[in-house]
Amino acid sequence: GAGVSQSPSNKVTEKGKDVELRCDPISGHTALYWYRQSLGQGLEFLIYFQGNSAPDKSGLPSDRFSAERTGGSVSTLTIQRTQQEDSAVYLCASSDGGLNQPQHFGDGTRLSIL
Amino acid sequence: AQKITQTQPGMFVQEKEAVTLDCTYDTSDQSYGLFWYKQPSSGEMIFLIYQGSYDEQNATEGRYSLNFQKARKSANLVISASQLGDSAMYFCAMREARSTNAGKSTFGDGTTLTVKP
């Protein structure tokens, strides 16, 4: 079946512009996660959605970052007034929410801020 | 305090030999799950193996096994008969059942494994 889909795969934009990154999770998965990964580094947690519960936004680095998940499915991560330090790969993952269920990752969006 | 610690930034192993990647974790929760993921240079994250805190036997999946020592809070990944395609970054992750953290996963910083021919 279809896996987690992220778009765009690459995004180059100028400093100060807003960007939107999209994630289509696996159908039926109740949990959705966003992570940020700099080159050769680990995963930095950004935000977590579980069903209809309020999202865990504890990882968002500043108020320039926001995310929403519409209808319990597709999610959009928005970065306003981008800065060069926002350059990274943004990974989305979904799972069916059970403690023993692994996360299924998309291929990521490589964001470059000029 | 870091919840997942991977102390080996980089590891080398000879092809066909076994290698152990270390992972220690910190939690006061009695119910949790431990995961290992592989990330090749192409970037995709691949789930390898899972161990539940109440599982009495060590998890195994093909050439991967998990050396789970609950009292020491360690969950080391063992790869047997290494292959060139095992060269990748490996991440250990934990998910706790406590309501404040339920569902959210914590990842270690990763270990880069290089398999030598």
mmCIF file of C-alpha atoms in Angstrom:
data_model
loop_
_atom_site.group_PDB
_atom_site.id
_atom_site.type_symbol
_atom_site.label_atom_id
_atom_site.label_comp_id
_atom_site.label_asym_id
_atom_site.label_seq_id
_atom_site.Cartn_x
_atom_site.Cartn_y
_atom_site.Cartn_z
ATOM 1 C CA GLY A 1 0.000 0.000 0.000
ATOM 2 C CA ALA A 2 0.918 3.675 -0.156
ATOM 3 C CA GLY A 3 3.409 4.922 2.371
ATOM 4 C CA VAL A 4 3.818 8.349 3.910
ATOM 5 C CA SER A 5 4.024 10.971 1.210
ATOM 6 C CA GLN A 6 5.714 14.348 1.629
ATOM 7 C CA SER A 7 5.779 17.276 -0.727
ATOM 8 C CA PRO A 8 7.675 19.013 -2.055
ATOM 9 C CA SER A 9 10.740 16.789 -1.943
ATOM 10 C CA ASN A 10 12.959 19.845 -2.262
ATOM 11 C CA LYS A 11 12.272 23.493 -1.550
ATOM 12 C CA VAL A 12 14.616 26.411 -2.071
ATOM 13 C CA THR A 13 13.426 29.794 -0.923
ATOM 14 C CA GLU A 14 14.730 33.182 0.083
ATOM 15 C CA LYS A 15 15.194 34.254 3.659
ATOM 16 C CA GLY A 16 12.062 35.919 4.989
ATOM 17 C CA LYS A 17 9.603 33.989 2.829
ATOM 18 C CA ASP A 18 6.960 31.660 4.226
ATOM 19 C CA VAL A 19 6.968 27.957 3.318
ATOM 20 C CA GLU A 20 4.421 25.172 3.625
ATOM 21 C CA LEU A 21 5.408 21.534 3.813
ATOM 22 C CA ARG A 22 2.818 18.834 3.318
ATOM 23 C CA CYS A 23 2.510 15.331 4.736
ATOM 24 C CA ASP A 24 0.048 12.635 3.661
ATOM 25 C CA PRO A 25 0.126 9.865 6.285
ATOM 26 C CA ILE A 26 -0.728 6.226 5.781
ATOM 27 C CA SER A 27 -4.484 5.834 5.632
ATOM 28 C CA GLY A 28 -5.944 4.959 9.024
ATOM 29 C CA HIS A 29 -2.927 6.009 11.036
ATOM 30 C CA THR A 30 -4.043 8.107 13.978
ATOM 31 C CA ALA A 31 -0.652 9.476 14.987
ATOM 32 C CA LEU A 32 1.403 11.921 12.932
ATOM 33 C CA TYR A 33 4.803 13.367 13.760
ATOM 34 C CA TRP A 34 7.048 16.073 12.363
ATOM 35 C CA TYR A 35 10.813 16.026 12.868
ATOM 36 C CA ARG A 36 13.688 18.159 11.669
ATOM 37 C CA GLN A 37 17.078 16.685 10.774
ATOM 38 C CA SER A 38 20.212 18.633 9.994
ATOM 39 C CA LEU A 39 22.919 16.994 7.909
ATOM 40 C CA GLY A 40 24.461 14.038 9.715
ATOM 41 C CA GLN A 41 22.531 14.772 12.881
ATOM 42 C CA GLY A 42 19.750 13.119 14.837
ATOM 43 C CA LEU A 43 16.041 13.796 14.702
ATOM 44 C CA GLU A 44 14.680 16.876 16.411
ATOM 45 C CA PHE A 45 11.052 16.421 17.459
ATOM 46 C CA LEU A 46 8.776 19.251 16.374
ATOM 47 C CA ILE A 47 5.115 18.335 16.852
ATOM 48 C CA TYR A 48 2.884 15.291 17.382
ATOM 49 C CA PHE A 49 -0.785 14.761 16.549
ATOM 50 C CA GLN A 50 -2.814 11.884 18.016
ATOM 51 C CA GLY A 51 -6.377 11.478 16.840
ATOM 52 C CA ASN A 52 -8.566 14.379 17.908
ATOM 53 C CA SER A 53 -6.430 15.304 20.908
ATOM 54 C CA ALA A 54 -4.668 18.634 21.161
ATOM 55 C CA PRO A 55 -1.285 18.356 19.456
ATOM 56 C CA ASP A 56 1.945 18.210 21.420
ATOM 57 C CA LYS A 57 3.732 21.314 20.186
ATOM 58 C CA SER A 58 6.544 21.176 22.711
ATOM 59 C CA GLY A 59 9.243 20.771 20.067
ATOM 60 C CA LEU A 60 8.423 23.745 17.878
ATOM 61 C CA PRO A 61 11.537 25.961 18.031
ATOM 62 C CA SER A 62 9.780 29.327 17.723
ATOM 63 C CA ASP A 63 6.415 30.912 17.040
ATOM 64 C CA ARG A 64 7.388 31.093 13.364
ATOM 65 C CA PHE A 65 6.612 27.379 13.203
ATOM 66 C CA SER A 66 3.075 26.037 13.183
ATOM 67 C CA ALA A 67 1.340 22.891 12.009
ATOM 68 C CA GLU A 68 -2.158 21.685 11.487
ATOM 69 C CA ARG A 69 -3.778 18.411 10.644
ATOM 70 C CA THR A 70 -7.041 18.590 8.783
ATOM 71 C CA GLY A 71 -9.667 15.887 9.170
ATOM 72 C CA GLY A 72 -7.272 13.670 11.022
ATOM 73 C CA SER A 73 -5.314 13.036 7.847
ATOM 74 C CA VAL A 74 -3.121 15.443 5.866
ATOM 75 C CA SER A 75 -0.823 17.739 7.819
ATOM 76 C CA THR A 76 0.850 20.985 6.858
ATOM 77 C CA LEU A 77 3.911 22.415 8.587
ATOM 78 C CA THR A 78 4.257 26.152 8.040
ATOM 79 C CA ILE A 79 7.392 28.167 8.640
ATOM 80 C CA GLN A 80 6.945 31.920 8.523
ATOM 81 C CA ARG A 81 9.683 34.449 7.828
ATOM 82 C CA THR A 82 12.224 31.718 7.158
ATOM 83 C CA GLN A 83 15.765 32.042 8.462
ATOM 84 C CA GLN A 84 18.920 30.344 7.211
ATOM 85 C CA GLU A 85 19.035 28.167 10.336
ATOM 86 C CA ASP A 86 15.721 26.648 9.234
ATOM 87 C CA SER A 87 17.576 24.826 6.450
ATOM 88 C CA ALA A 88 17.241 21.103 7.130
ATOM 89 C CA VAL A 89 15.365 18.004 6.093
ATOM 90 C CA TYR A 90 11.851 17.927 7.520
ATOM 91 C CA LEU A 91 10.586 14.403 8.104
ATOM 92 C CA CYS A 92 7.011 13.346 8.659
ATOM 93 C CA ALA A 93 6.020 10.001 10.163
ATOM 94 C CA SER A 94 2.767 8.274 10.991
ATOM 95 C CA SER A 95 1.750 5.292 13.092
ATOM 96 C CA ASP A 96 -1.458 3.728 14.251
ATOM 97 C CA GLY A 97 -0.756 5.000 17.737
ATOM 98 C CA GLY A 98 -0.209 1.774 19.664
ATOM 99 C CA LEU A 99 2.766 1.631 21.999
ATOM 100 C CA ASN A 100 4.320 -1.182 20.009
ATOM 101 C CA GLN A 101 3.697 0.300 16.579
ATOM 102 C CA PRO A 102 6.687 1.685 14.664
ATOM 103 C CA GLN A 103 6.631 4.989 12.898
ATOM 104 C CA HIS A 104 6.536 4.966 9.115
ATOM 105 C CA PHE A 105 8.537 7.827 7.666
ATOM 106 C CA GLY A 106 8.185 9.797 4.488
ATOM 107 C CA ASP A 107 11.189 10.636 2.331
ATOM 108 C CA GLY A 108 11.339 14.143 3.770
ATOM 109 C CA THR A 109 11.411 17.658 2.392
ATOM 110 C CA ARG A 110 14.862 19.162 1.969
ATOM 111 C CA LEU A 111 14.489 22.860 2.754
ATOM 112 C CA SER A 112 17.194 25.305 1.755
ATOM 113 C CA ILE A 113 17.017 28.950 2.766
ATOM 114 C CA LEU A 114 19.168 31.282 0.701
ATOM 115 C CA ALA B 1 18.550 14.463 31.151
ATOM 116 C CA GLN B 2 18.763 12.786 27.785
ATOM 117 C CA LYS B 3 16.283 9.970 27.540
ATOM 118 C CA ILE B 4 18.112 7.998 24.841
ATOM 119 C CA THR B 5 21.905 7.819 24.761
ATOM 120 C CA GLN B 6 23.886 6.359 21.904
ATOM 121 C CA THR B 7 27.518 6.678 22.934
ATOM 122 C CA GLN B 8 29.104 5.560 19.661
ATOM 123 C CA PRO B 9 29.009 8.322 17.039
ATOM 124 C CA GLY B 10 30.743 6.030 14.555
ATOM 125 C CA MET B 11 31.497 2.327 14.308
ATOM 126 C CA PHE B 12 33.429 0.180 11.849
ATOM 127 C CA VAL B 13 32.929 -3.525 11.252
ATOM 128 C CA GLN B 14 34.417 -6.012 8.817
ATOM 129 C CA GLU B 15 32.029 -7.569 6.357
ATOM 130 C CA LYS B 16 30.520 -10.853 7.646
ATOM 131 C CA GLU B 17 31.345 -10.044 11.266
ATOM 132 C CA ALA B 18 28.834 -9.171 13.986
ATOM 133 C CA VAL B 19 28.540 -5.707 15.499
ATOM 134 C CA THR B 20 26.770 -4.287 18.550
ATOM 135 C CA LEU B 21 25.371 -0.761 18.610
ATOM 136 C CA ASP B 22 24.778 0.581 22.099
ATOM 137 C CA CYS B 23 21.670 2.273 23.392
ATOM 138 C CA THR B 24 20.790 3.220 26.946
ATOM 139 C CA TYR B 25 17.581 4.893 27.993
ATOM 140 C CA ASP B 26 16.097 6.707 30.926
ATOM 141 C CA THR B 27 12.507 6.391 32.036
ATOM 142 C CA SER B 28 10.479 6.005 35.191
ATOM 143 C CA ASP B 29 7.593 4.521 33.237
ATOM 144 C CA GLN B 30 7.019 0.778 33.652
ATOM 145 C CA SER B 31 5.459 0.464 30.211
ATOM 146 C CA TYR B 32 7.459 1.547 27.193
ATOM 147 C CA GLY B 33 8.620 0.408 23.792
ATOM 148 C CA LEU B 34 12.071 0.511 22.267
ATOM 149 C CA PHE B 35 12.707 0.760 18.523
ATOM 150 C CA TRP B 36 15.682 0.721 16.207
ATOM 151 C CA TYR B 37 15.659 2.445 12.834
ATOM 152 C CA LYS B 38 18.161 2.469 9.983
ATOM 153 C CA GLN B 39 18.826 5.510 7.820
ATOM 154 C CA PRO B 40 20.994 4.853 4.731
ATOM 155 C CA SER B 41 22.699 7.699 2.925
ATOM 156 C CA SER B 42 19.635 7.955 0.686
ATOM 157 C CA GLY B 43 17.787 9.371 3.702
ATOM 158 C CA GLU B 44 14.785 7.145 4.247
ATOM 159 C CA MET B 45 14.129 5.880 7.765
ATOM 160 C CA ILE B 46 13.579 2.135 7.960
ATOM 161 C CA PHE B 47 12.117 0.371 10.996
ATOM 162 C CA LEU B 48 14.244 -2.608 12.066
ATOM 163 C CA ILE B 49 13.118 -4.084 15.371
ATOM 164 C CA TYR B 50 10.916 -3.514 18.424
ATOM 165 C CA GLN B 51 11.197 -4.551 22.091
ATOM 166 C CA GLY B 52 8.454 -4.007 24.638
ATOM 167 C CA SER B 53 9.314 -3.388 28.264
ATOM 168 C CA TYR B 54 7.294 -6.413 29.354
ATOM 169 C CA ASP B 55 8.729 -8.753 26.742
ATOM 170 C CA GLU B 56 10.727 -11.452 28.479
ATOM 171 C CA GLN B 57 12.568 -12.613 25.400
ATOM 172 C CA ASN B 58 14.932 -10.544 23.315
ATOM 173 C CA ALA B 59 13.446 -9.493 19.995
ATOM 174 C CA THR B 60 14.912 -10.899 16.791
ATOM 175 C CA GLU B 61 14.257 -10.021 13.148
ATOM 176 C CA GLY B 62 16.445 -11.885 10.699
ATOM 177 C CA ARG B 63 20.042 -10.719 11.189
ATOM 178 C CA TYR B 64 18.950 -8.152 13.777
ATOM 179 C CA SER B 65 18.543 -8.907 17.437
ATOM 180 C CA LEU B 66 18.058 -6.717 20.441
ATOM 181 C CA ASN B 67 20.062 -7.357 23.612
ATOM 182 C CA PHE B 68 17.563 -6.034 26.147
ATOM 183 C CA GLN B 69 18.814 -5.607 29.706
ATOM 184 C CA LYS B 70 15.967 -3.979 31.581
ATOM 185 C CA ALA B 71 17.729 -3.508 34.910
ATOM 186 C CA ARG B 72 20.596 -1.726 33.172
ATOM 187 C CA LYS B 73 18.183 0.171 30.912
ATOM 188 C CA SER B 74 20.013 -0.844 27.808
ATOM 189 C CA ALA B 75 18.707 -2.017 24.445
ATOM 190 C CA ASN B 76 21.686 -2.762 22.232
ATOM 191 C CA LEU B 77 21.212 -3.706 18.595
ATOM 192 C CA VAL B 78 23.211 -6.676 17.358
ATOM 193 C CA ILE B 79 23.700 -7.119 13.624
ATOM 194 C CA SER B 80 25.053 -10.510 12.677
ATOM 195 C CA ALA B 81 26.982 -11.309 9.489
ATOM 196 C CA SER B 82 27.358 -7.648 8.461
ATOM 197 C CA GLN B 83 26.840 -6.763 4.826
ATOM 198 C CA LEU B 84 28.032 -3.748 2.861
ATOM 199 C CA GLY B 85 24.414 -2.609 2.643
ATOM 200 C CA ASP B 86 24.287 -2.306 6.423
ATOM 201 C CA SER B 87 26.396 0.850 6.200
ATOM 202 C CA ALA B 88 24.023 3.520 7.485
ATOM 203 C CA MET B 89 23.079 5.628 10.472
ATOM 204 C CA TYR B 90 21.205 3.730 13.179
ATOM 205 C CA PHE B 91 18.809 5.337 15.635
ATOM 206 C CA CYS B 92 17.476 4.001 18.896
ATOM 207 C CA ALA B 93 14.074 5.359 19.978
ATOM 208 C CA MET B 94 11.719 4.996 22.924
ATOM 209 C CA ARG B 95 8.000 5.530 23.330
ATOM 210 C CA GLU B 96 6.539 5.755 26.833
ATOM 211 C CA ALA B 97 2.995 4.960 27.907
ATOM 212 C CA ARG B 98 2.635 7.774 30.463
ATOM 213 C CA SER B 99 -0.143 10.130 29.513
ATOM 214 C CA THR B 100 2.113 13.162 29.408
ATOM 215 C CA ASN B 101 4.383 11.537 26.871
ATOM 216 C CA ALA B 102 2.111 8.859 25.499
ATOM 217 C CA GLY B 103 2.794 8.157 21.876
ATOM 218 C CA LYS B 104 5.611 10.641 21.492
ATOM 219 C CA SER B 105 8.925 9.038 20.569
ATOM 220 C CA THR B 106 12.344 10.140 21.739
ATOM 221 C CA PHE B 107 15.303 9.418 19.454
ATOM 222 C CA GLY B 108 18.979 9.080 20.213
ATOM 223 C CA ASP B 109 21.630 11.003 18.273
ATOM 224 C CA GLY B 110 22.443 7.969 16.149
ATOM 225 C CA THR B 111 25.450 5.792 15.357
ATOM 226 C CA THR B 112 27.017 5.769 11.914
ATOM 227 C CA LEU B 113 28.016 2.227 10.978
ATOM 228 C CA THR B 114 30.522 1.588 8.202
ATOM 229 C CA VAL B 115 30.973 -1.964 6.945
ATOM 230 C CA LYS B 116 34.397 -2.601 5.433
ATOM 231 C CA PRO B 117 34.832 -5.105 2.590
#
